[in-house]
Coordinates of C-alpha atoms in Angstrom, one line a residue:
M1 CA 196.9 0.4 75.9
K2 CA 199.9 1.9 77.7
N3 CA 199.9 1.6 81.5
N4 CA 200.7 5.1 83.0
R5 CA 201.0 4.0 86.6
Q6 CA 204.0 5.4 88.3
L7 CA 205.9 3.6 91.1
S8 CA 206.5 5.6 94.2
V9 CA 209.7 4.8 96.0
C10 CA 209.9 3.9 99.7
H11 CA 213.4 4.1 101.3
V12 CA 214.0 1.8 104.3
Q13 CA 217.0 1.4 106.5
T14 CA 217.9 -1.7 108.6
D15 CA 220.9 -3.6 110.0
L16 CA 219.9 -7.0 108.6
L17 CA 217.6 -7.6 105.7
I18 CA 216.3 -11.2 105.6
I19 CA 214.9 -12.0 102.1
G20 CA 212.3 -14.7 102.4
G21 CA 210.2 -15.4 105.5
G22 CA 210.2 -19.2 105.2
T23 CA 211.7 -21.8 107.5
A24 CA 215.3 -20.5 107.8
G25 CA 214.4 -16.8 107.5
C26 CA 211.9 -16.8 110.3
W27 CA 214.2 -18.8 112.6
A28 CA 217.1 -16.5 112.0
A29 CA 214.8 -13.5 112.8
M30 CA 213.6 -15.3 116.0
K31 CA 217.2 -15.8 117.1
L32 CA 218.1 -12.2 116.4
G33 CA 215.0 -11.0 118.2
E34 CA 217.1 -11.2 121.4
E35 CA 219.7 -8.7 119.9
K36 CA 218.3 -5.3 120.9
D37 CA 221.0 -3.4 119.1
I38 CA 220.3 -5.0 115.7
R39 CA 217.4 -4.0 113.5
V40 CA 216.0 -6.9 111.6
L41 CA 213.7 -6.7 108.6
I42 CA 212.0 -9.7 106.9
A43 CA 210.8 -9.1 103.3
E44 CA 208.4 -11.8 102.1
K45 CA 206.5 -11.7 98.8
A46 CA 203.6 -13.7 100.5
N47 CA 202.8 -13.6 104.2
I48 CA 205.2 -15.2 106.7
S49 CA 202.4 -17.0 108.5
R50 CA 201.8 -19.4 105.6
S51 CA 204.8 -19.0 103.2
G52 CA 207.5 -21.3 102.1
C53 CA 207.9 -25.1 102.2
L54 CA 206.0 -25.4 105.5
A55 CA 203.0 -23.5 104.5
A56 CA 200.7 -26.5 104.4
G57 CA 202.4 -28.3 107.3
V58 CA 204.4 -31.6 107.6
N59 CA 203.9 -34.8 109.5
A60 CA 207.6 -35.5 110.3
L61 CA 210.9 -33.9 111.0
N62 CA 213.3 -35.8 108.7
A63 CA 216.6 -34.8 110.3
Y64 CA 217.1 -35.8 113.9
I65 CA 219.8 -37.7 115.7
S66 CA 218.1 -40.6 117.7
K67 CA 219.6 -42.5 120.6
G68 CA 222.6 -44.5 119.7
H69 CA 223.7 -42.2 117.0
V70 CA 225.9 -39.1 116.7
P71 CA 226.0 -36.1 114.3
Q72 CA 228.8 -37.7 112.3
D73 CA 226.4 -40.5 111.5
Y74 CA 224.1 -38.0 109.8
V75 CA 227.1 -36.6 107.8
E76 CA 227.9 -40.1 106.5
Y77 CA 224.3 -40.8 105.6
A78 CA 224.1 -37.6 103.6
R79 CA 227.5 -38.4 102.0
C80 CA 226.4 -41.8 100.9
D81 CA 223.1 -40.5 99.4
A82 CA 225.0 -37.7 97.6
Q83 CA 227.7 -39.9 96.1
E84 CA 230.4 -38.1 98.1
I85 CA 229.6 -34.6 96.8
V86 CA 229.0 -32.9 100.2
R87 CA 230.6 -30.4 102.5
D88 CA 231.5 -32.2 105.7
D89 CA 232.0 -28.9 107.6
L90 CA 228.5 -27.6 106.7
L91 CA 226.8 -30.9 107.4
L92 CA 228.5 -31.4 110.7
S93 CA 227.8 -27.9 111.9
L94 CA 224.1 -28.2 111.2
S95 CA 223.8 -31.9 112.4
E96 CA 225.1 -30.8 115.8
R97 CA 222.1 -28.5 116.2
L98 CA 219.3 -30.8 114.9
N99 CA 218.1 -32.0 118.3
D100 CA 218.3 -28.6 119.9
V101 CA 216.1 -27.0 117.3
T102 CA 213.7 -29.9 117.5
Q103 CA 213.3 -29.3 121.3
E104 CA 212.8 -25.6 120.7
L105 CA 210.0 -26.3 118.2
E106 CA 208.3 -28.3 120.9
K107 CA 208.6 -25.4 123.4
L108 CA 207.0 -23.2 120.8
G109 CA 203.9 -25.4 120.8
L110 CA 204.6 -28.0 118.1
V111 CA 203.1 -31.4 118.9
I112 CA 205.8 -34.1 118.7
L113 CA 204.6 -37.6 119.3
K114 CA 206.1 -39.5 122.3
D115 CA 206.2 -43.1 123.5
E116 CA 205.4 -44.4 126.9
N117 CA 208.9 -43.4 128.1
G118 CA 208.5 -39.8 127.0
D119 CA 210.9 -40.2 124.1
Y120 CA 210.1 -38.9 120.7
V121 CA 208.5 -41.5 118.4
T122 CA 211.0 -42.1 115.6
R123 CA 210.6 -43.3 112.1
G124 CA 213.9 -44.9 111.4
W125 CA 216.9 -43.5 113.3
R126 CA 216.8 -40.0 111.9
N127 CA 213.1 -39.0 111.7
V128 CA 210.5 -38.0 114.4
K129 CA 206.8 -37.9 114.0
I130 CA 204.9 -34.7 114.6
N131 CA 201.5 -33.1 114.2
G132 CA 202.7 -30.3 112.0
E133 CA 199.8 -28.6 110.4
N134 CA 200.6 -25.4 112.4
I135 CA 204.4 -25.5 112.3
K136 CA 204.8 -22.4 110.1
P137 CA 202.4 -20.2 112.0
L138 CA 204.3 -21.1 115.2
I139 CA 207.7 -20.2 113.7
A140 CA 206.3 -17.0 112.2
S141 CA 204.8 -15.9 115.5
A142 CA 208.1 -16.5 117.3
A143 CA 209.9 -14.4 114.7
R144 CA 207.4 -11.5 115.1
R145 CA 207.8 -11.4 118.9
G146 CA 211.2 -9.9 118.6
Q147 CA 210.9 -6.2 119.4
N148 CA 213.6 -5.4 116.9
V149 CA 212.0 -7.4 114.1
S150 CA 209.9 -5.8 111.4
V151 CA 208.1 -7.6 108.6
L152 CA 207.3 -6.5 105.1
N153 CA 204.7 -8.9 103.8
H154 CA 203.7 -8.9 100.1
V155 CA 207.0 -7.3 99.0
N156 CA 209.0 -9.0 96.3
I157 CA 212.8 -8.4 96.4
T158 CA 214.3 -8.5 92.9
D159 CA 217.9 -7.3 93.1
L160 CA 220.8 -6.9 95.5
K161 CA 222.6 -3.5 95.8
T162 CA 226.4 -3.7 95.9
C163 CA 229.2 -1.3 96.7
E164 CA 233.0 -1.3 96.9
E165 CA 234.8 -1.2 100.3
D166 CA 238.6 -1.5 100.4
G167 CA 238.6 -2.9 96.9
R168 CA 236.1 -5.7 97.7
K169 CA 232.5 -6.0 96.6
R170 CA 229.9 -5.8 99.4
V171 CA 226.2 -6.2 99.5
C172 CA 224.6 -3.1 101.0
G173 CA 220.9 -3.7 100.6
A174 CA 218.3 -4.7 98.0
V175 CA 215.5 -3.4 95.8
G176 CA 212.0 -4.8 95.3
F177 CA 208.3 -3.8 94.9
S178 CA 205.0 -4.3 96.6
V179 CA 202.8 -7.0 95.1
N180 CA 199.6 -5.1 96.0
E181 CA 200.6 -1.4 95.8
E182 CA 202.3 0.7 93.1
K183 CA 205.3 1.1 95.3
A184 CA 209.0 0.2 94.9
Y185 CA 211.4 -0.4 97.9
D186 CA 215.0 0.8 98.2
I187 CA 216.4 -0.9 101.3
D188 CA 219.8 -0.1 102.8
A189 CA 221.2 -2.9 105.0
G190 CA 224.5 -3.7 106.7
A191 CA 224.0 -7.4 105.9
V192 CA 221.6 -9.5 103.8
L193 CA 220.5 -13.1 104.5
I194 CA 219.1 -15.0 101.5
A195 CA 216.5 -17.4 102.7
T196 CA 214.2 -17.6 99.6
G197 CA 214.2 -21.4 99.2
G198 CA 215.0 -23.2 96.0
A199 CA 213.6 -23.2 92.4
A200 CA 210.5 -24.9 91.1
G201 CA 208.8 -24.4 87.7
L202 CA 212.0 -24.6 85.6
Y203 CA 210.7 -27.7 83.8
R204 CA 207.3 -28.8 82.4
P205 CA 205.5 -30.3 85.4
N206 CA 203.7 -33.7 85.8
N207 CA 200.3 -32.0 85.5
P208 CA 200.5 -29.2 83.0
G209 CA 197.7 -26.7 82.3
F210 CA 195.1 -26.1 84.9
S211 CA 196.8 -28.3 87.5
R212 CA 200.4 -27.2 86.8
H213 CA 200.9 -26.0 90.4
K214 CA 200.2 -29.5 91.8
M215 CA 203.9 -30.2 92.3
W216 CA 206.2 -31.5 95.0
Y217 CA 208.1 -28.2 95.7
P218 CA 206.2 -24.9 96.3
P219 CA 205.5 -23.4 92.9
F220 CA 206.1 -19.9 94.3
N221 CA 209.7 -20.7 95.1
T222 CA 211.2 -19.5 91.8
G223 CA 214.9 -19.4 92.6
A224 CA 214.7 -15.6 93.3
G225 CA 217.5 -15.7 95.8
Y226 CA 219.7 -17.8 93.5
A227 CA 219.0 -15.4 90.7
M228 CA 219.8 -12.2 92.5
G229 CA 223.0 -13.8 93.9
I230 CA 224.0 -15.0 90.5
R231 CA 223.6 -11.6 88.9
A232 CA 225.5 -10.0 91.8
G233 CA 228.5 -12.3 91.1
A234 CA 228.2 -14.7 94.1
E235 CA 229.7 -18.2 93.6
M236 CA 227.2 -21.0 93.3
T237 CA 227.7 -24.7 93.7
T238 CA 226.4 -28.1 92.5
F239 CA 223.3 -26.9 90.5
E240 CA 223.8 -30.0 88.4
N241 CA 222.7 -32.1 91.4
R242 CA 219.1 -31.6 90.6
F243 CA 216.4 -33.1 92.8
I244 CA 213.6 -35.3 91.5
A245 CA 211.1 -36.6 94.0
L246 CA 209.4 -40.0 94.0
R247 CA 205.7 -39.1 94.5
C248 CA 202.2 -40.6 94.5
K249 CA 200.9 -40.4 90.9
D250 CA 198.7 -37.4 90.1
T251 CA 198.4 -36.0 93.6
I252 CA 202.3 -35.6 93.9
A253 CA 202.0 -36.5 97.6
P254 CA 205.1 -37.7 99.5
T255 CA 205.9 -41.4 99.5
G256 CA 208.3 -41.5 102.4
T257 CA 205.4 -41.8 104.9
I258 CA 204.1 -44.9 103.1
A259 CA 207.6 -46.5 102.5
Q260 CA 208.8 -45.9 106.1
G261 CA 205.6 -45.7 108.1
A262 CA 203.9 -48.7 106.5
G263 CA 207.0 -50.6 105.4
A264 CA 205.8 -50.6 101.7
K265 CA 208.2 -51.9 99.1
Q266 CA 208.6 -50.6 95.6
V267 CA 207.1 -53.1 93.1
N268 CA 206.5 -53.2 89.4
A269 CA 203.3 -54.2 87.6
L270 CA 204.3 -57.8 87.9
G271 CA 204.5 -57.6 91.7
Q272 CA 208.3 -57.9 91.7
V273 CA 210.2 -55.9 94.3
Y274 CA 212.7 -53.8 92.4
E275 CA 214.1 -51.4 95.0
T276 CA 216.9 -53.8 96.0
K277 CA 217.9 -54.2 92.3
Y278 CA 218.8 -50.5 91.8
G279 CA 219.6 -49.3 95.3
L280 CA 217.9 -47.4 98.1
T281 CA 219.4 -44.0 98.0
T282 CA 217.1 -41.1 97.1
P283 CA 218.2 -40.9 93.4
E284 CA 218.3 -44.7 93.0
R285 CA 214.7 -45.1 94.1
I286 CA 213.7 -42.7 91.2
Y287 CA 216.1 -44.4 88.8
G288 CA 214.7 -47.8 89.5
T289 CA 211.1 -46.6 88.8
V290 CA 212.2 -44.9 85.5
E291 CA 214.1 -48.1 84.4
E292 CA 211.2 -50.4 85.2
N293 CA 208.9 -48.3 83.2
R294 CA 211.4 -48.1 80.3
A295 CA 211.6 -51.9 80.3
G296 CA 207.9 -52.2 80.0
R297 CA 207.3 -53.4 83.5
G298 CA 205.3 -50.4 84.7
P299 CA 203.3 -48.9 86.2
C300 CA 205.2 -49.0 89.5
Y301 CA 203.8 -48.9 93.0
L302 CA 204.4 -48.9 96.7
A303 CA 203.0 -52.2 97.8
T304 CA 200.4 -51.2 100.4
A305 CA 197.7 -53.8 99.6
G306 CA 197.1 -55.9 102.7
I307 CA 198.3 -53.5 105.3
S308 CA 196.4 -53.5 108.6
E309 CA 193.4 -51.2 109.4
D310 CA 195.5 -49.3 111.9
Q311 CA 198.2 -48.7 109.4
E312 CA 195.6 -47.5 106.9
E313 CA 194.1 -45.2 109.4
D314 CA 197.5 -43.8 110.2
L315 CA 198.1 -43.0 106.5
Y316 CA 194.8 -41.3 106.2
K317 CA 195.6 -39.0 109.1
A318 CA 199.2 -38.4 108.0
Y319 CA 198.2 -37.2 104.6
L320 CA 195.5 -35.0 105.9
N321 CA 198.4 -33.2 107.7
M322 CA 200.5 -32.6 104.6
A323 CA 198.8 -33.7 101.3
P324 CA 195.0 -33.9 101.8
S325 CA 194.5 -34.6 98.1
Q326 CA 196.0 -38.1 98.5
T327 CA 193.5 -39.0 101.4
L328 CA 190.7 -37.6 99.2
K329 CA 191.8 -39.7 96.3
W330 CA 191.6 -42.9 98.4
L331 CA 188.2 -42.0 99.8
E332 CA 186.8 -41.0 96.3
S333 CA 188.0 -44.3 94.8
G334 CA 186.3 -46.3 97.5
R335 CA 189.5 -48.2 98.0
G336 CA 192.1 -47.2 100.6
P337 CA 195.8 -48.1 100.6
S338 CA 195.0 -51.5 102.2
G339 CA 192.9 -52.4 99.2
Q340 CA 195.2 -51.2 96.4
N341 CA 198.8 -50.4 95.9
V342 CA 199.8 -46.8 95.5
E343 CA 201.1 -45.9 92.0
V344 CA 204.3 -43.7 92.0
E345 CA 206.1 -41.5 89.5
G346 CA 209.0 -39.1 89.4
T347 CA 208.4 -35.3 89.4
E348 CA 210.0 -32.7 87.2
P349 CA 213.5 -31.7 88.4
Y350 CA 214.0 -28.9 91.0
I351 CA 217.0 -27.0 92.3
V352 CA 216.9 -27.2 96.0
G353 CA 219.7 -27.1 98.6
G354 CA 217.7 -28.7 101.4
H355 CA 217.6 -32.1 99.6
T356 CA 220.6 -32.0 97.2
A357 CA 223.7 -29.8 97.4
S358 CA 222.6 -26.9 95.1
G359 CA 222.9 -23.3 96.1
F360 CA 225.2 -20.6 97.3
W361 CA 228.8 -21.5 98.0
V362 CA 229.1 -20.6 101.7
D363 CA 231.6 -20.9 104.5
T364 CA 230.8 -22.5 107.9
K365 CA 229.3 -19.2 109.0
R366 CA 226.9 -19.4 106.0
K367 CA 228.6 -16.3 104.5
T368 CA 228.7 -16.3 100.7
T369 CA 231.7 -15.2 98.6
I370 CA 230.4 -11.6 98.7
D371 CA 230.9 -9.6 101.9
G372 CA 227.7 -8.8 103.7
L373 CA 225.7 -11.6 102.0
Y374 CA 224.7 -14.8 103.7
A375 CA 222.5 -17.8 102.8
A376 CA 220.6 -20.4 104.7
G377 CA 218.1 -23.2 104.2
D378 CA 217.3 -24.4 100.7
A379 CA 219.2 -21.4 99.3
A380 CA 222.5 -22.6 100.7
G381 CA 224.5 -25.3 98.9
G382 CA 226.9 -28.0 100.0
A383 CA 224.7 -29.6 102.7
P384 CA 222.0 -31.9 101.3
Q385 CA 219.4 -33.8 103.4
K386 CA 218.9 -30.8 105.8
Y387 CA 215.1 -30.8 105.6
V388 CA 213.2 -28.6 108.1
T389 CA 215.5 -28.9 111.2
G390 CA 218.6 -28.5 109.1
A391 CA 217.2 -25.3 107.6
L392 CA 216.4 -24.0 111.1
A393 CA 219.9 -24.9 112.2
E394 CA 221.4 -23.0 109.3
G395 CA 219.2 -20.0 110.0
E396 CA 220.5 -20.0 113.6
I397 CA 224.2 -20.3 112.5
A398 CA 223.7 -17.5 110.0
A399 CA 222.0 -15.3 112.6
Q400 CA 224.8 -15.7 115.1
S401 CA 227.5 -15.0 112.4
I402 CA 225.6 -11.9 111.2
A403 CA 225.2 -10.5 114.7
E404 CA 229.0 -10.9 115.3
A405 CA 229.9 -9.4 111.9
L406 CA 227.5 -6.4 112.3
R407 CA 229.0 -5.5 115.6
E408 CA 232.5 -5.6 114.1
Y409 CA 231.3 -3.6 111.1
K410 CA 229.7 -0.9 113.3
A411 CA 232.7 -0.8 115.6
A412 CA 234.9 -0.1 112.6
G413 CA 232.8 3.0 111.9
T414 CA 231.4 1.8 108.5
G415 CA 228.2 0.2 109.6
D416 CA 225.8 3.0 108.8
R417 CA 224.8 2.4 105.2
A418 CA 222.6 5.5 105.2
K419 CA 225.9 7.6 104.9
S420 CA 226.5 6.4 101.4
P421 CA 223.4 4.8 99.9
D422 CA 223.7 3.8 96.3
R423 CA 220.6 5.5 94.9
D424 CA 221.8 5.4 91.3
Q425 CA 222.0 1.6 91.3
A426 CA 218.6 1.3 93.0
G427 CA 217.2 3.8 90.5
A428 CA 218.3 1.7 87.6
F429 CA 216.6 -1.4 89.0
I430 CA 213.4 0.5 89.7
R431 CA 213.4 1.9 86.2
K432 CA 213.4 -1.6 84.8
M433 CA 210.3 -2.4 86.9
Q434 CA 208.6 0.8 85.6
E435 CA 209.4 -0.2 82.0
H436 CA 207.5 -3.4 82.3
L437 CA 204.5 -1.5 83.7
D438 CA 204.7 1.1 81.0
R439 CA 204.9 -1.4 78.1
P440 CA 201.6 -2.0 76.3
A441 CA 200.3 -5.5 75.9
G442 CA 201.7 -7.4 73.0
V443 CA 201.7 -10.8 71.4
L444 CA 203.7 -12.4 74.2
N445 CA 202.9 -12.5 78.0
W446 CA 204.7 -13.9 81.0
E447 CA 202.6 -17.1 81.0
Q448 CA 203.4 -17.9 77.4
L449 CA 207.1 -17.3 77.9
E450 CA 207.1 -19.5 81.0
T451 CA 205.5 -22.3 79.1
A452 CA 208.1 -22.0 76.3
M453 CA 210.9 -22.1 78.9
Q454 CA 209.4 -25.2 80.6
K455 CA 208.9 -27.0 77.2
V456 CA 212.5 -26.5 76.0
M457 CA 213.9 -27.5 79.5
D458 CA 211.8 -30.6 79.5
E459 CA 212.8 -31.7 76.0
Y460 CA 216.5 -30.7 76.0
A461 CA 217.7 -30.4 79.6
G462 CA 216.7 -33.8 81.0
G463 CA 213.0 -33.5 81.9
I464 CA 210.2 -36.0 82.3
R465 CA 209.8 -36.4 78.5
T466 CA 213.4 -37.8 78.1
D467 CA 213.3 -39.9 81.3
Y468 CA 215.6 -37.2 82.8
R469 CA 218.4 -38.0 80.3
Y470 CA 220.4 -35.3 78.5
N471 CA 223.5 -35.0 76.4
E472 CA 225.9 -32.2 75.3
K473 CA 224.1 -31.5 72.0
R474 CA 220.7 -31.1 73.7
L475 CA 222.2 -28.9 76.4
L476 CA 223.9 -26.6 73.9
K477 CA 220.6 -26.3 72.1
V478 CA 218.6 -25.4 75.2
Q479 CA 221.4 -23.0 76.3
E480 CA 220.8 -21.1 73.1
E481 CA 217.0 -21.2 73.6
I482 CA 217.1 -20.0 77.2
T483 CA 219.4 -17.1 76.2
R484 CA 216.9 -16.1 73.5
L485 CA 214.0 -16.3 76.0
Q486 CA 215.9 -14.1 78.4
G487 CA 216.0 -11.4 75.7
L488 CA 212.2 -11.7 75.3
A489 CA 211.6 -11.6 79.0
D490 CA 213.1 -8.1 79.2
Q491 CA 210.3 -7.0 76.8
L492 CA 207.4 -8.4 78.7
P493 CA 204.5 -6.2 79.7
A494 CA 202.9 -6.1 83.2
A495 CA 199.3 -4.9 83.5
D496 CA 199.5 -4.4 87.3
M497 CA 201.8 -5.2 90.3
F498 CA 200.7 -8.8 90.5
D499 CA 201.5 -9.2 86.8
L500 CA 204.8 -7.6 87.5
L501 CA 205.5 -10.3 90.1
H502 CA 204.9 -13.0 87.5
V503 CA 207.2 -11.3 85.0
Y504 CA 210.0 -11.2 87.6
E505 CA 209.4 -14.8 88.6
V506 CA 209.9 -15.9 84.9
K507 CA 213.1 -13.8 84.7
E508 CA 214.4 -15.4 87.9
R509 CA 213.7 -18.9 86.6
L510 CA 215.5 -18.1 83.3
T511 CA 218.6 -17.0 85.2
V512 CA 218.6 -20.2 87.2
C513 CA 218.2 -22.2 84.1
R514 CA 221.3 -20.6 82.5
T515 CA 223.4 -21.5 85.6
L516 CA 221.9 -25.0 85.8
I517 CA 222.7 -25.7 82.1
A518 CA 226.3 -24.5 82.6
H519 CA 226.8 -26.9 85.5
M520 CA 225.3 -29.8 83.6
L521 CA 227.7 -29.2 80.7
A522 CA 230.6 -29.0 83.1
R523 CA 230.1 -32.4 84.9
K524 CA 231.3 -35.0 82.4
E525 CA 229.9 -38.0 84.2
T526 CA 226.7 -39.5 85.7
R527 CA 227.4 -39.0 89.4
W528 CA 223.7 -39.4 90.4
H529 CA 221.4 -41.6 88.4
T530 CA 218.3 -39.6 87.3
F531 CA 219.3 -36.5 89.2
G532 CA 222.1 -36.0 86.6
E533 CA 221.7 -38.7 84.0
N534 CA 224.3 -37.7 81.3
A535 CA 223.8 -40.0 78.3
D536 CA 227.2 -39.0 76.9
H537 CA 228.9 -40.1 80.1
P538 CA 226.7 -42.8 81.7
E539 CA 229.2 -43.8 84.4
Q540 CA 230.9 -42.1 87.4
S541 CA 234.4 -40.7 86.8
P542 CA 237.3 -40.2 89.2
E543 CA 237.6 -36.7 87.9
G544 CA 234.0 -36.1 89.1
L545 CA 235.0 -36.0 92.7
V546 CA 235.0 -32.2 92.8
Y547 CA 232.6 -29.4 93.5
V548 CA 231.3 -27.9 90.2
N549 CA 230.9 -24.2 91.1
S550 CA 230.2 -21.1 88.9
R551 CA 230.3 -17.3 89.0
M552 CA 228.6 -14.9 86.6
E553 CA 230.9 -12.0 85.5
D554 CA 229.7 -9.4 83.0
G555 CA 226.9 -11.6 81.9
R556 CA 229.1 -14.7 81.3
I557 CA 229.2 -17.8 83.5
T558 CA 232.6 -19.1 84.5
I559 CA 232.9 -22.6 85.9
I560 CA 235.2 -23.2 88.9
K561 CA 236.0 -26.8 90.0
R562 CA 237.0 -27.0 93.6
P563 CA 238.5 -30.1 95.3
L564 CA 236.6 -32.1 97.9
V565 CA 237.5 -31.5 101.5
K566 CA 236.6 -34.6 103.5
G567 CA 236.6 -34.4 107.3
G568 CA 238.0 -30.8 107.3
S569 CA 236.7 -27.3 106.9
Y570 CA 236.5 -25.2 103.8
E571 CA 236.6 -21.4 104.2
H572 CA 236.7 -18.7 101.5
K573 CA 240.3 -18.2 100.4
D574 CA 239.8 -16.1 97.3

């Protein structure tokens, strides 16, 4: 039966629109809460109090500069882990702020563990322990306190509005819809900050079916910011540097707390330590696990059997803070980590700029290649290993840059977007939403199409099924399939607004998949084992020491290879 529901349109004006109320987005809003002359609007498809990667809490801040170290040390650590493909300028600018934002978190009420001297308890030289169940509500509350900050919860932004100024493209707002009401939003803004996180759900997950959302990265982070930036023509970087997490089997709980907190080594089924054989970088830890299983020496484990009672108690508490299912699994089995090793496995691949270098190509002010558009946190590329505090630092950098740019923009007399709002462009986007609502149910729904997408990505684009390996023939095949599925996605029906959200999430993932495949085809080497395991080119190549970037123009993806800039600064030159 045809759905005759009609979307009403709500017009909103603001100076800055922050798309995504997660870690970086809320921190940017908090910083701009002190700027009384700048109106800030956060648009979040969930609720900022419990949205994003910090929704369930964390038990450590993984980016911190401890005594005896300097920010440049963190840059070198990230460079080593990423096999040289990093932006020094971006990493250094955020590393210089890691300790300051950590102290600010403590002032907001976050409990950070301290030793007898009053110093933070570190886990290695770059991590500090916290009691972080309430970290997201604390940050969200701080953002809300700004008198100039407004929040639109349960509003899903789908498309960026662009206009021409002095012959250059500029982002001048965005369009979206309410998840709960039959209402579309047409938002005019002087600047837009993308803080929507990365992309999960592109590949078939470890636990398909009923448990498909038991994954490492938030299943609700669909690459929405990437997708709207790609469609608007923004330059993207390093999507081929996928992230695959080493996780506790079945629960997909983090393993770093066990490896670092309990000093557990990676061992195979024969009890042999294999982590030193393959290397200790993040991708090498996954690679070793995959190779040991391929050689018939699996399952693989973190060797916790025999740890002390105190260590076991610490692990129980730590996982209650961030992954309760792992603590429950131990308790239900009747054997805790001291009585049995913890089996580990790799997850499906994700695109996430907080761990690898994938995302928007930005300058040191976190401005993208389109005027008026900025990116921070997992959405911004070039600076891997940023984690929570790095995302906060980037939100802060972007906020300061945007405040400066908006004042200059207003001073030039062109800052009032309400004078020339692009209602025709917004109307076209809203009509597409309405078409999905008007379309009667057919033989294909969003869930079936998403399953088809995940299946072909898993089989042909280096998913779990092929031990993360891919080759050119497989990539060309999946490229064709994803293009076909994109055509079908435009014909999907939506029974209600929540159904419409799912339809757009599938469309976002498909857009990200297209860009990912183009990047994987462009890098003719294996720069990162497992993360980018190219069976046609199994070794590193000197020609691979470049940034693989892309830009979509008229529906076609163009690859741009930019030289590495080591120790210097890269700013947009074209």
